[in-house]
C-alpha positions as YAML, in Angstrom:
chain: A
units: angstrom
residues:
- id: 1
  name: MET
  ca: [137.99, 42.72, 159.04]
- id: 2
  name: LEU
  ca: [140.08, 40.18, 160.90]
- id: 3
  name: GLU
  ca: [140.37, 42.71, 163.64]
- id: 4
  name: HIS
  ca: [136.96, 41.91, 164.48]
- id: 5
  name: TRP
  ca: [136.91, 38.48, 164.27]
- id: 6
  name: ILE
  ca: [140.09, 38.19, 166.71]
- id: 7
  name: TRP
  ca: [138.14, 41.12, 169.23]
- id: 8
  name: LEU
  ca: [135.53, 38.46, 169.04]
- id: 9
  name: SER
  ca: [137.31, 35.46, 169.73]
- id: 10
  name: THR
  ca: [139.11, 37.21, 172.73]
- id: 11
  name: ARG
  ca: [135.60, 38.75, 174.36]
- id: 12
  name: LYS
  ca: [135.64, 37.44, 178.20]
- id: 13
  name: GLY
  ca: [132.48, 35.76, 179.59]
- id: 14
  name: ILE
  ca: [131.01, 34.68, 176.26]
- id: 15
  name: GLY
  ca: [132.27, 31.37, 175.85]
- id: 16
  name: THR
  ca: [132.38, 29.17, 172.83]
- id: 17
  name: ARG
  ca: [128.59, 28.25, 172.86]
- id: 18
  name: GLY
  ca: [127.90, 31.92, 173.18]
- id: 19
  name: ARG
  ca: [130.34, 33.30, 170.38]
- id: 20
  name: ALA
  ca: [128.44, 30.52, 168.46]
- id: 21
  name: ALA
  ca: [124.83, 31.88, 169.32]
- id: 22
  name: LEU
  ca: [125.95, 35.78, 168.56]
- id: 23
  name: LEU
  ca: [127.08, 34.74, 164.92]
- id: 24
  name: GLN
  ca: [123.78, 33.25, 164.41]
- id: 25
  name: LEU
  ca: [121.93, 36.22, 165.73]
- id: 26
  name: TYR
  ca: [124.09, 39.21, 164.09]
- id: 27
  name: GLY
  ca: [125.92, 37.04, 160.85]
- id: 28
  name: THR
  ca: [129.10, 38.42, 161.32]
- id: 29
  name: ALA
  ca: [132.08, 40.11, 163.74]
- id: 30
  name: GLU
  ca: [131.84, 43.12, 161.86]
- id: 31
  name: ARG
  ca: [127.80, 43.12, 162.57]
- id: 32
  name: ILE
  ca: [128.52, 42.47, 166.20]
- id: 33
  name: TYR
  ca: [131.25, 44.92, 166.79]
- id: 34
  name: GLU
  ca: [129.12, 48.07, 165.25]
- id: 35
  name: LEU
  ca: [126.44, 47.43, 167.22]
- id: 36
  name: ARG
  ca: [125.85, 48.79, 170.62]
- id: 37
  name: GLU
  ca: [124.07, 47.96, 174.05]
- id: 38
  name: SER
  ca: [120.60, 49.28, 173.11]
- id: 39
  name: ASP
  ca: [120.76, 47.16, 169.89]
- id: 40
  name: TYR
  ca: [121.84, 43.82, 171.67]
- id: 41
  name: LEU
  ca: [119.17, 44.42, 174.21]
- id: 42
  name: GLN
  ca: [116.37, 44.31, 171.74]
- id: 43
  name: THR
  ca: [117.49, 41.05, 169.90]
- id: 44
  name: GLU
  ca: [115.66, 38.21, 170.88]
- id: 45
  name: GLY
  ca: [117.60, 35.53, 172.11]
- id: 46
  name: PHE
  ca: [120.64, 38.03, 173.31]
- id: 47
  name: GLU
  ca: [121.70, 37.28, 176.93]
- id: 48
  name: ARG
  ca: [122.61, 39.90, 179.28]
- id: 49
  name: ARG
  ca: [125.57, 38.59, 180.71]
- id: 50
  name: TRP
  ca: [127.28, 38.97, 177.37]
- id: 51
  name: LEU
  ca: [127.05, 42.91, 177.70]
- id: 52
  name: GLU
  ca: [130.39, 43.27, 179.65]
- id: 53
  name: GLY
  ca: [132.51, 41.90, 176.76]
- id: 54
  name: LEU
  ca: [130.86, 43.07, 174.07]
- id: 55
  name: ASN
  ca: [130.71, 46.78, 175.38]
- id: 56
  name: ASP
  ca: [134.50, 46.94, 175.28]
- id: 57
  name: LYS
  ca: [134.87, 47.80, 171.78]
- id: 58
  name: SER
  ca: [138.56, 48.49, 172.24]
- id: 59
  name: LEU
  ca: [140.76, 46.91, 168.92]
- id: 60
  name: GLU
  ca: [144.25, 47.11, 170.60]
- id: 61
  name: GLN
  ca: [144.23, 43.92, 171.52]
- id: 62
  name: ALA
  ca: [143.43, 42.32, 168.31]
- id: 63
  name: ARG
  ca: [145.52, 44.64, 166.24]
- id: 64
  name: ARG
  ca: [148.72, 43.47, 168.49]
- id: 65
  name: ILE
  ca: [147.66, 39.51, 167.80]
- id: 66
  name: LEU
  ca: [147.34, 40.60, 164.20]
- id: 67
  name: VAL
  ca: [150.65, 42.33, 163.81]
- id: 68
  name: GLU
  ca: [152.22, 38.64, 165.83]
- id: 69
  name: CYS
  ca: [150.50, 36.39, 163.23]
- id: 70
  name: ASP
  ca: [152.25, 38.43, 160.72]
- id: 71
  name: ASN
  ca: [155.40, 38.36, 162.29]
- id: 72
  name: LYS
  ca: [155.13, 34.56, 162.96]
- id: 73
  name: GLY
  ca: [153.31, 33.45, 159.79]
- id: 74
  name: ILE
  ca: [150.42, 32.49, 161.43]
- id: 75
  name: GLU
  ca: [146.95, 32.28, 159.10]
- id: 76
  name: LEU
  ca: [143.74, 33.15, 159.96]
- id: 77
  name: LEU
  ca: [140.52, 31.46, 159.27]
- id: 78
  name: THR
  ca: [137.16, 33.15, 160.15]
- id: 79
  name: TYR
  ca: [133.93, 31.42, 160.25]
- id: 80
  name: ALA
  ca: [132.66, 33.65, 157.48]
- id: 81
  name: ASP
  ca: [135.60, 32.18, 155.15]
- id: 82
  name: GLU
  ca: [134.30, 29.91, 152.23]
- id: 83
  name: GLU
  ca: [137.17, 27.60, 153.03]
- id: 84
  name: TYR
  ca: [135.72, 27.26, 156.83]
- id: 85
  name: PRO
  ca: [134.78, 23.55, 156.97]
- id: 86
  name: ASN
  ca: [131.18, 23.24, 156.59]
- id: 87
  name: ARG
  ca: [131.80, 19.99, 159.12]
- id: 88
  name: LEU
  ca: [132.93, 22.24, 161.87]
- id: 89
  name: LYS
  ca: [130.87, 24.79, 161.14]
- id: 90
  name: ASN
  ca: [127.60, 22.37, 161.93]
- id: 91
  name: ILE
  ca: [128.60, 21.74, 165.44]
- id: 92
  name: PRO
  ca: [126.86, 23.36, 168.27]
- id: 93
  name: ASP
  ca: [129.53, 25.89, 168.94]
- id: 94
  name: PRO
  ca: [131.84, 26.09, 166.16]
- id: 95
  name: PRO
  ca: [135.39, 28.43, 166.47]
- id: 96
  name: ALA
  ca: [134.66, 31.96, 165.50]
- id: 97
  name: LEU
  ca: [138.54, 31.75, 164.43]
- id: 98
  name: LEU
  ca: [140.84, 29.75, 163.64]
- id: 99
  name: TYR
  ca: [144.68, 29.93, 163.90]
- id: 100
  name: TYR
  ca: [147.09, 27.75, 161.95]
- id: 101
  name: LYS
  ca: [150.92, 27.17, 160.62]
- id: 102
  name: GLY
  ca: [151.02, 24.87, 157.66]
- id: 103
  name: LYS
  ca: [148.55, 24.18, 154.65]
- id: 104
  name: LEU
  ca: [144.89, 23.65, 155.91]
- id: 105
  name: PRO
  ca: [143.40, 20.59, 154.04]
- id: 106
  name: ARG
  ca: [140.07, 20.97, 152.64]
- id: 107
  name: PHE
  ca: [138.35, 18.61, 155.41]
- id: 108
  name: ASP
  ca: [134.95, 18.35, 153.64]
- id: 109
  name: GLU
  ca: [136.55, 16.74, 150.71]
- id: 110
  name: GLU
  ca: [138.61, 14.45, 153.01]
- id: 111
  name: ALA
  ca: [137.97, 10.96, 155.35]
- id: 112
  name: ALA
  ca: [139.43, 13.19, 158.11]
- id: 113
  name: ILE
  ca: [139.73, 10.55, 160.88]
- id: 114
  name: ALA
  ca: [140.57, 11.87, 164.89]
- id: 115
  name: VAL
  ca: [142.78, 9.19, 166.65]
- id: 116
  name: VAL
  ca: [142.77, 10.21, 170.40]
- id: 117
  name: GLY
  ca: [144.14, 8.76, 173.70]
- id: 118
  name: SER
  ca: [145.83, 9.32, 177.02]
- id: 119
  name: ARG
  ca: [148.87, 10.76, 177.79]
- id: 120
  name: ARG
  ca: [149.56, 8.24, 180.26]
- id: 121
  name: CYS
  ca: [149.13, 4.69, 178.34]
- id: 122
  name: SER
  ca: [151.03, 1.43, 178.10]
- id: 123
  name: ALA
  ca: [153.52, 0.22, 175.43]
- id: 124
  name: TYR
  ca: [150.19, -1.77, 173.44]
- id: 125
  name: GLY
  ca: [148.67, 1.66, 173.30]
- id: 126
  name: LEU
  ca: [151.80, 3.23, 171.76]
- id: 127
  name: LEU
  ca: [152.54, 0.47, 169.21]
- id: 128
  name: HIS
  ca: [148.85, 0.31, 168.32]
- id: 129
  name: ALA
  ca: [148.32, 3.82, 167.82]
- id: 130
  name: LYS
  ca: [151.60, 4.42, 165.56]
- id: 131
  name: GLN
  ca: [150.30, 1.42, 163.36]
- id: 132
  name: PHE
  ca: [146.64, 2.73, 163.10]
- id: 133
  name: GLY
  ca: [147.63, 6.15, 162.27]
- id: 134
  name: ARG
  ca: [150.02, 4.97, 159.61]
- id: 135
  name: LEU
  ca: [147.65, 2.79, 158.19]
- id: 136
  name: ILE
  ca: [144.88, 5.22, 158.15]
- id: 137
  name: ALA
  ca: [146.96, 7.71, 156.68]
- id: 138
  name: MET
  ca: [148.12, 5.14, 153.90]
- id: 139
  name: SER
  ca: [144.92, 4.42, 153.10]
- id: 140
  name: GLY
  ca: [144.16, 8.29, 152.26]
- id: 141
  name: GLY
  ca: [142.84, 9.67, 155.30]
- id: 142
  name: VAL
  ca: [143.53, 12.45, 157.05]
- id: 143
  name: VAL
  ca: [144.78, 11.69, 160.67]
- id: 144
  name: VAL
  ca: [143.63, 14.52, 162.98]
- id: 145
  name: SER
  ca: [144.68, 14.49, 166.68]
- id: 146
  name: GLY
  ca: [146.20, 16.55, 169.42]
- id: 147
  name: GLY
  ca: [149.64, 17.34, 170.51]
- id: 148
  name: ALA
  ca: [150.31, 15.25, 173.44]
- id: 149
  name: ARG
  ca: [152.40, 12.86, 175.12]
- id: 150
  name: GLY
  ca: [151.60, 9.18, 174.49]
- id: 151
  name: ILE
  ca: [149.15, 8.24, 171.61]
- id: 152
  name: ASP
  ca: [148.61, 11.13, 170.27]
- id: 153
  name: THR
  ca: [152.12, 11.91, 169.40]
- id: 154
  name: MET
  ca: [152.47, 8.11, 168.26]
- id: 155
  name: ALA
  ca: [149.33, 8.35, 165.99]
- id: 156
  name: LEU
  ca: [150.57, 11.55, 164.30]
- id: 157
  name: SER
  ca: [154.31, 10.32, 164.05]
- id: 158
  name: GLY
  ca: [152.70, 6.99, 162.39]
- id: 159
  name: ALA
  ca: [150.74, 8.94, 159.79]
- id: 160
  name: LEU
  ca: [153.66, 11.31, 158.76]
- id: 161
  name: ASP
  ca: [154.90, 8.32, 156.61]
- id: 162
  name: SER
  ca: [151.90, 9.00, 154.20]
- id: 163
  name: THR
  ca: [151.60, 12.08, 151.67]
- id: 164
  name: VAL
  ca: [148.33, 12.79, 152.86]
- id: 165
  name: PRO
  ca: [148.07, 15.84, 155.14]
- id: 166
  name: VAL
  ca: [148.27, 15.46, 159.11]
- id: 167
  name: VAL
  ca: [146.42, 17.70, 161.47]
- id: 168
  name: CYS
  ca: [147.21, 18.64, 165.06]
- id: 169
  name: VAL
  ca: [144.95, 20.72, 166.79]
- id: 170
  name: LEU
  ca: [146.53, 22.46, 170.13]
- id: 171
  name: GLY
  ca: [145.48, 23.65, 173.23]
- id: 172
  name: CYS
  ca: [147.79, 26.47, 173.10]
- id: 173
  name: GLY
  ca: [148.71, 28.92, 170.38]
- id: 174
  name: VAL
  ca: [150.35, 27.31, 167.61]
- id: 175
  name: ASP
  ca: [153.37, 29.13, 168.24]
- id: 176
  name: VAL
  ca: [153.86, 27.27, 171.55]
- id: 177
  name: VAL
  ca: [155.81, 24.25, 171.41]
- id: 178
  name: TYR
  ca: [153.91, 21.82, 174.43]
- id: 179
  name: PRO
  ca: [155.10, 19.06, 175.47]
- id: 180
  name: ARG
  ca: [158.37, 20.50, 174.43]
- id: 181
  name: GLU
  ca: [159.67, 17.20, 173.33]
- id: 182
  name: ASN
  ca: [157.30, 17.49, 170.04]
- id: 183
  name: HIS
  ca: [159.60, 20.26, 168.37]
- id: 184
  name: ALA
  ca: [160.69, 17.94, 165.60]
- id: 185
  name: LEU
  ca: [157.10, 16.54, 165.03]
- id: 186
  name: PHE
  ca: [155.28, 19.71, 165.09]
- id: 187
  name: ARG
  ca: [157.64, 21.11, 162.23]
- id: 188
  name: GLU
  ca: [157.30, 17.54, 160.29]
- id: 189
  name: ILE
  ca: [153.65, 18.56, 160.69]
- id: 190
  name: MET
  ca: [153.47, 21.83, 159.35]
- id: 191
  name: LEU
  ca: [155.56, 20.73, 156.63]
- id: 192
  name: HIS
  ca: [153.22, 18.09, 156.23]
- id: 193
  name: GLY
  ca: [149.77, 19.42, 156.74]
- id: 194
  name: CYS
  ca: [148.99, 22.17, 159.78]
- id: 195
  name: LEU
  ca: [149.18, 22.45, 163.56]
- id: 196
  name: LEU
  ca: [145.59, 24.47, 164.35]
- id: 197
  name: SER
  ca: [144.29, 26.38, 167.04]
- id: 198
  name: GLU
  ca: [141.44, 28.53, 168.20]
- id: 199
  name: TYR
  ca: [143.86, 30.07, 170.78]
- id: 200
  name: PRO
  ca: [145.79, 33.51, 169.75]
- id: 201
  name: PRO
  ca: [149.63, 33.26, 169.65]
- id: 202
  name: GLY
  ca: [151.53, 33.01, 172.87]
- id: 203
  name: THR
  ca: [148.39, 31.41, 174.73]
- id: 204
  name: PRO
  ca: [150.03, 29.25, 177.14]
- id: 205
  name: PRO
  ca: [148.59, 25.18, 177.49]
- id: 206
  name: ASP
  ca: [146.22, 26.20, 180.29]
- id: 207
  name: ARG
  ca: [144.65, 23.05, 181.79]
- id: 208
  name: ALA
  ca: [141.02, 24.21, 180.91]
- id: 209
  name: ASN
  ca: [141.91, 24.87, 177.46]
- id: 210
  name: PHE
  ca: [142.21, 20.83, 176.57]
- id: 211
  name: PRO
  ca: [138.47, 19.87, 176.86]
- id: 212
  name: VAL
  ca: [137.25, 22.92, 175.07]
- id: 213
  name: ARG
  ca: [139.75, 21.71, 172.16]
- id: 214
  name: ASN
  ca: [138.85, 18.35, 172.19]
- id: 215
  name: ARG
  ca: [135.23, 19.47, 170.04]
- id: 216
  name: ILE
  ca: [137.22, 20.94, 167.53]
- id: 217
  name: ILE
  ca: [139.08, 17.18, 166.76]
- id: 218
  name: SER
  ca: [135.74, 15.84, 166.62]
- id: 219
  name: GLY
  ca: [133.96, 18.23, 164.77]
- id: 220
  name: LEU
  ca: [136.68, 18.01, 161.58]
- id: 221
  name: SER
  ca: [136.55, 14.39, 161.66]
- id: 222
  name: LEU
  ca: [133.92, 11.68, 160.35]
- id: 223
  name: GLY
  ca: [134.56, 9.93, 163.01]
- id: 224
  name: VAL
  ca: [136.49, 9.40, 166.27]
- id: 225
  name: LEU
  ca: [139.15, 5.99, 167.20]
- id: 226
  name: VAL
  ca: [139.91, 5.82, 170.86]
- id: 227
  name: VAL
  ca: [143.07, 3.77, 171.34]
- id: 228
  name: GLU
  ca: [143.37, 3.83, 174.79]
- id: 229
  name: ALA
  ca: [141.82, 5.74, 177.31]
- id: 230
  name: PRO
  ca: [141.50, 5.37, 181.53]
- id: 231
  name: GLU
  ca: [137.93, 5.78, 183.38]
- id: 232
  name: LYS
  ca: [139.08, 9.67, 183.61]
- id: 233
  name: SER
  ca: [140.43, 10.66, 180.45]
- id: 234
  name: GLY
  ca: [140.58, 13.61, 177.80]
- id: 235
  name: ALA
  ca: [140.01, 10.97, 175.20]
- id: 236
  name: LEU
  ca: [136.58, 9.82, 176.49]
- id: 237
  name: ILE
  ca: [136.02, 14.01, 176.37]
- id: 238
  name: THR
  ca: [136.72, 13.71, 172.70]
- id: 239
  name: ALA
  ca: [134.33, 10.58, 171.96]
- id: 240
  name: GLN
  ca: [131.90, 12.37, 173.96]
- id: 241
  name: CYS
  ca: [131.79, 15.32, 171.93]
- id: 242
  name: ALA
  ca: [131.77, 13.28, 168.82]
- id: 243
  name: LEU
  ca: [128.69, 11.38, 169.97]
- id: 244
  name: GLU
  ca: [127.07, 15.11, 170.57]
- id: 245
  name: GLN
  ca: [128.58, 16.35, 166.95]
- id: 246
  name: GLY
  ca: [126.72, 12.88, 165.43]
- id: 247
  name: ARG
  ca: [130.04, 11.21, 164.32]
- id: 248
  name: ASP
  ca: [131.08, 7.83, 164.83]
- id: 249
  name: VAL
  ca: [132.95, 6.51, 167.85]
- id: 250
  name: PHE
  ca: [135.69, 3.16, 167.19]
- id: 251
  name: VAL
  ca: [137.83, 2.05, 169.56]
- id: 252
  name: ILE
  ca: [140.68, -0.73, 169.81]
- id: 253
  name: PRO
  ca: [139.73, -3.29, 172.49]
- id: 254
  name: GLY
  ca: [142.18, -3.40, 175.32]
- id: 255
  name: ASN
  ca: [143.56, -5.97, 177.61]
- id: 256
  name: ILE
  ca: [140.85, -6.72, 180.73]
- id: 257
  name: GLY
  ca: [142.06, -5.38, 183.96]
- id: 258
  name: SER
  ca: [144.44, -2.71, 182.69]
- id: 259
  name: LYS
  ca: [143.37, 0.26, 184.32]
- id: 260
  name: PHE
  ca: [144.74, 2.13, 180.83]
- id: 261
  name: CYS
  ca: [141.94, 0.58, 178.96]
- id: 262
  name: GLU
  ca: [138.75, 0.97, 181.33]
- id: 263
  name: GLY
  ca: [137.56, 4.06, 179.75]
- id: 264
  name: SER
  ca: [137.79, 2.46, 176.05]
- id: 265
  name: ASN
  ca: [136.70, -1.00, 177.30]
- id: 266
  name: ARG
  ca: [133.27, 1.03, 178.78]
- id: 267
  name: LEU
  ca: [132.90, 2.49, 175.37]
- id: 268
  name: LEU
  ca: [132.91, -0.86, 173.31]
- id: 269
  name: ARG
  ca: [130.10, -1.98, 176.09]
- id: 270
  name: GLU
  ca: [128.22, 0.89, 175.54]
- id: 271
  name: GLY
  ca: [127.74, 0.41, 172.05]
- id: 272
  name: ALA
  ca: [131.01, 2.14, 170.31]
- id: 273
  name: CYS
  ca: [132.66, 0.24, 167.15]
- id: 274
  name: MET
  ca: [135.67, -2.22, 167.55]
- id: 275
  name: VAL
  ca: [138.20, -2.44, 165.30]
- id: 276
  name: GLU
  ca: [141.30, -4.35, 164.55]
- id: 277
  name: ASN
  ca: [142.99, -2.25, 162.20]
- id: 278
  name: GLY
  ca: [143.11, 1.18, 160.67]
- id: 279
  name: TRP
  ca: [141.16, 0.30, 157.25]
- id: 280
  name: GLU
  ca: [138.56, -0.97, 159.40]
- id: 281
  name: VAL
  ca: [137.95, 2.48, 160.56]
- id: 282
  name: LEU
  ca: [138.54, 4.20, 156.80]
- id: 283
  name: ARG
  ca: [136.11, 1.57, 155.01]
- id: 284
  name: GLU
  ca: [132.76, 2.64, 156.82]
- id: 285
  name: TYR
  ca: [133.22, 5.89, 154.67]
- id: 286
  name: GLN
  ca: [134.71, 4.06, 151.02]
- id: 287
  name: PHE
  ca: [131.35, 5.11, 149.38]
- id: 288
  name: LEU
  ca: [131.84, 8.81, 150.27]
- id: 289
  name: TYR
  ca: [135.14, 8.88, 148.88]
- id: 290
  name: PRO
  ca: [135.57, 6.23, 146.09]
- id: 291
  name: ASP
  ca: [138.73, 7.82, 144.91]
- id: 292
  name: LYS
  ca: [140.20, 8.85, 147.81]
- id: 293
  name: ILE
  ca: [140.58, 6.09, 149.99]
- id: 294
  name: ALA
  ca: [141.58, 2.62, 149.54]
- id: 295
  name: ASP
  ca: [143.28, 0.07, 151.81]
- id: 296
  name: GLY
  ca: [146.66, 0.80, 152.26]
- id: 297
  name: ARG
  ca: [147.71, -2.68, 152.31]
- id: 298
  name: ALA
  ca: [146.49, -3.18, 148.53]
- id: 299
  name: LYS
  ca: [149.23, -1.99, 146.70]
- id: 300
  name: GLU
  ca: [147.64, -1.19, 143.32]
- id: 301
  name: GLU
  ca: [144.36, -0.18, 144.56]
- id: 302
  name: LEU
  ca: [146.26, 2.28, 146.42]
- id: 303
  name: ARG
  ca: [148.38, 3.57, 143.61]
- id: 304
  name: ARG
  ca: [145.21, 4.09, 142.00]
- id: 305
  name: ILE
  ca: [143.69, 6.57, 144.41]
- id: 306
  name: TYR
  ca: [147.15, 8.22, 144.83]
- id: 307
  name: GLN
  ca: [147.63, 8.65, 141.09]
- id: 308
  name: VAL
  ca: [143.75, 10.16, 141.01]
- id: 309
  name: ARG
  ca: [144.70, 12.59, 144.36]
- id: 310
  name: PHE
  ca: [147.96, 13.93, 142.77]
- id: 311
  name: GLN
  ca: [146.87, 13.49, 139.10]
- id: 312
  name: LYS
  ca: [150.42, 11.89, 137.95]
- id: 313
  name: ALA
  ca: [152.27, 8.31, 138.68]
- id: 314
  name: MET
  ca: [154.18, 8.43, 141.21]
- id: 315
  name: PRO
  ca: [155.55, 5.34, 143.48]
- id: 316
  name: VAL
  ca: [153.44, 4.18, 146.35]
- id: 317
  name: TYR
  ca: [154.93, 2.75, 149.56]
- id: 318
  name: SER
  ca: [152.95, -0.30, 151.01]
- id: 319
  name: PRO
  ca: [153.39, -0.76, 154.53]
- id: 320
  name: VAL
  ca: [153.31, -4.22, 155.54]
- id: 321
  name: ILE
  ca: [150.87, -4.66, 159.02]
- id: 322
  name: PHE
  ca: [152.33, -7.05, 161.50]
- id: 323
  name: PRO
  ca: [149.56, -8.72, 163.64]
- id: 324
  name: ASP
  ca: [151.51, -8.96, 166.65]
- id: 325
  name: GLY
  ca: [151.96, -5.04, 166.63]
- id: 326
  name: CYS
  ca: [155.50, -4.85, 165.56]
- id: 327
  name: ASP
  ca: [156.19, -1.60, 163.75]
- id: 328
  name: LYS
  ca: [158.47, -2.57, 161.12]
- id: 329
  name: LYS
  ca: [158.34, -1.76, 157.00]
- id: 330
  name: VAL
  ca: [158.35, -3.46, 154.04]
- id: 331
  name: VAL
  ca: [161.71, -5.13, 154.81]
- id: 332
  name: ASP
  ca: [163.94, -4.95, 158.29]
- id: 333
  name: ILE
  ca: [167.09, -6.44, 158.09]
- id: 334
  name: PRO
  ca: [169.11, -5.50, 160.87]
- id: 335
  name: PRO
  ca: [172.81, -4.06, 160.32]
- id: 336
  name: THR
  ca: [175.54, -6.41, 160.80]
- id: 337
  name: LYS
  ca: [176.63, -6.78, 164.05]
- id: 338
  name: HIS
  ca: [180.58, -6.60, 164.10]
- id: 339
  name: TYR
  ca: [182.52, -8.03, 167.05]
- id: 340
  name: SER
  ca: [182.85, -5.79, 169.77]
- id: 341
  name: ASP
  ca: [183.34, -5.78, 173.56]
- id: 342
  name: GLU
  ca: [179.69, -5.01, 173.75]
- id: 343
  name: LYS
  ca: [179.10, -7.68, 176.93]
- id: 344
  name: GLU
  ca: [181.95, -5.83, 178.51]
- id: 345
  name: THR
  ca: [180.78, -2.62, 178.20]
- id: 346
  name: ASN
  ca: [177.47, -3.97, 179.21]
- id: 347
  name: THR
  ca: [178.99, -4.63, 183.03]
- id: 348
  name: ALA
  ca: [179.61, -1.14, 183.40]
- id: 349
  name: LEU
  ca: [175.90, 0.12, 183.05]
- id: 350
  name: THR
  ca: [173.72, 0.81, 185.80]
- id: 351
  name: GLU
  ca: [170.09, -0.93, 185.95]
- id: 352
  name: ASN
  ca: [168.39, 1.88, 184.82]
- id: 353
  name: GLU
  ca: [170.94, 2.04, 182.11]
- id: 354
  name: ARG
  ca: [170.92, -1.56, 181.08]
- id: 355
  name: LEU
  ca: [167.04, -2.27, 181.16]
- id: 356
  name: VAL
  ca: [166.39, 0.81, 178.60]
- id: 357
  name: LEU
  ca: [169.18, -0.65, 176.51]
- id: 358
  name: GLU
  ca: [166.99, -4.18, 176.28]
- id: 359
  name: LYS
  ca: [164.40, -2.30, 175.14]
- id: 360
  name: LEU
  ca: [166.42, -0.06, 172.22]
- id: 361
  name: THR
  ca: [165.97, -1.69, 168.73]
- id: 362
  name: ASP
  ca: [167.18, -1.06, 165.51]
- id: 363
  name: GLU
  ca: [163.95, 0.86, 164.88]
- id: 364
  name: PRO
  ca: [163.90, 4.17, 166.19]
- id: 365
  name: GLN
  ca: [161.51, 4.43, 169.06]
- id: 366
  name: TYR
  ca: [160.19, 7.70, 170.81]
- id: 367
  name: ALA
  ca: [160.96, 8.27, 174.46]
- id: 368
  name: ASP
  ca: [157.72, 7.96, 175.69]
- id: 369
  name: ALA
  ca: [157.40, 4.04, 173.84]
- id: 370
  name: LEU
  ca: [160.81, 3.44, 176.17]
- id: 371
  name: VAL
  ca: [158.73, 5.01, 179.25]
- id: 372
  name: ALA
  ca: [156.06, 2.78, 178.80]
- id: 373
  name: ALA
  ca: [158.10, -0.37, 178.02]
- id: 374
  name: THR
  ca: [160.48, 0.05, 180.87]
- id: 375
  name: ALA
  ca: [157.86, 1.37, 183.58]
- id: 376
  name: LEU
  ca: [160.42, 3.96, 184.85]
- id: 377
  name: PRO
  ca: [160.08, 7.42, 185.48]
- id: 378
  name: THR
  ca: [160.34, 9.92, 182.50]
- id: 379
  name: GLN
  ca: [163.57, 11.73, 183.77]
- id: 380
  name: GLN
  ca: [165.27, 7.92, 184.44]
- id: 381
  name: VAL
  ca: [164.80, 6.90, 181.36]
- id: 382
  name: MET
  ca: [166.18, 10.31, 179.74]
- id: 383
  name: ALA
  ca: [169.31, 10.31, 182.31]
- id: 384
  name: ALA
  ca: [169.64, 6.40, 180.84]
- id: 385
  name: LEU
  ca: [169.31, 7.60, 177.27]
- id: 386
  name: THR
  ca: [171.67, 10.23, 177.91]
- id: 387
  name: LEU
  ca: [174.50, 8.09, 179.23]
- id: 388
  name: LEU
  ca: [174.14, 5.32, 176.80]
- id: 389
  name: GLN
  ca: [174.71, 7.88, 174.04]
- id: 390
  name: ILE
  ca: [177.70, 9.22, 175.86]
- id: 391
  name: LYS
  ca: [178.66, 5.40, 176.04]
- id: 392
  name: GLY
  ca: [177.99, 4.65, 172.38]
- id: 393
  name: LEU
  ca: [175.54, 2.26, 172.90]
- id: 394
  name: ALA
  ca: [172.25, 4.55, 171.75]
- id: 395
  name: SER
  ca: [172.24, 7.04, 169.12]
- id: 396
  name: LYS
  ca: [169.30, 10.05, 168.75]
- id: 397
  name: SER
  ca: [167.38, 10.78, 165.43]
- id: 398
  name: SER
  ca: [164.90, 13.34, 164.58]
- id: 399
  name: GLY
  ca: [161.48, 13.61, 166.40]
- id: 400
  name: ASN
  ca: [163.05, 12.66, 170.18]
- id: 401
  name: CYS
  ca: [163.57, 9.04, 168.68]
- id: 402
  name: TYR
  ca: [166.21, 6.91, 170.09]
- id: 403
  name: GLN
  ca: [167.56, 3.32, 168.59]
- id: 404
  name: ARG
  ca: [170.17, 1.11, 169.40]
- id: 405
  name: LYS
  ca: [173.72, 1.45, 168.28]
- id: 406
  name: TYR
  ca: [176.42, -1.31, 167.19]
- id: 407
  name: PHE
  ca: [179.80, -1.23, 166.62]
...
């Protein structure tokens, strides 16, 4: 029963590898729950340190979590379910239970690619994260990432331009919005794929949860793409998990001397595969999924795989990928600028407002991208954006995106 799986996943003092070992020893959560201390101690391979958690047979917390999941529309997937991905089941410490909102892809049938990077990143990293995420998804790959600011957010937002599912693995409950500015993004992901976590609803984003979460991101994927990472970064933990799990590691080359790229460039020196666009990542797996992935820049080939995937003819959007990193669609015609006293208005702007306004374009940009482009603190950028909206020089769209407004 589900309450037994929740009970097992919430036992303290056992850990992810401990739970995986218990499932190897006894098979199911129901069986683990039914046993008594003497049964445990008679089993070869059982560790005494697990006893305290297992001897507590109360199901009150588990039932409370189950009711909360039902009230919030949260689905549960157990290690014993047929839909549980074999790809994830075969890592050293698979989660006993997963909570999700949205539609869970059949990972074993998909070319899933993890796209990861640092929260603190450069404009170069933000642009390429979105560009790579988009091309991977447009080529038929399932983009898997965390929900953090920076690289994760941009990769996921780029992937949402496709009809292929997008997956966000969280270090908190799937009902907890963290960071808060990603509320609209998470809502889109739930409609287009799923939010996924091994933590019960209501679990706060504790710092210790994220390194543990990273093994799931890599475990669901065929390979991990590191966009940009300094020497101390959670993205490097994900890359290490990938290597331990036998996954491929790809890296976008970073600027020499940039602190944002020190860790990712080190991965290249140690043998990671260098890539220059999203298709270079996916084509490594084309022989495994010939009818599901193709170069997203080749419109006719892309149309063929989309017809196979969805079993019907459908128009296919084919993006234009600009080598200079511009994030544009097939046709970008800026709106006609009517005469206005914009120059006169600009004289009344503060220095921060003027700097942010210079970085705003006709295309919506995430606030994180503007923070990176201006090198201003986040609070100052958000304050400037608010004032620019009041003055009629900027507008906000869904997903915490901003663009320049013309009169």
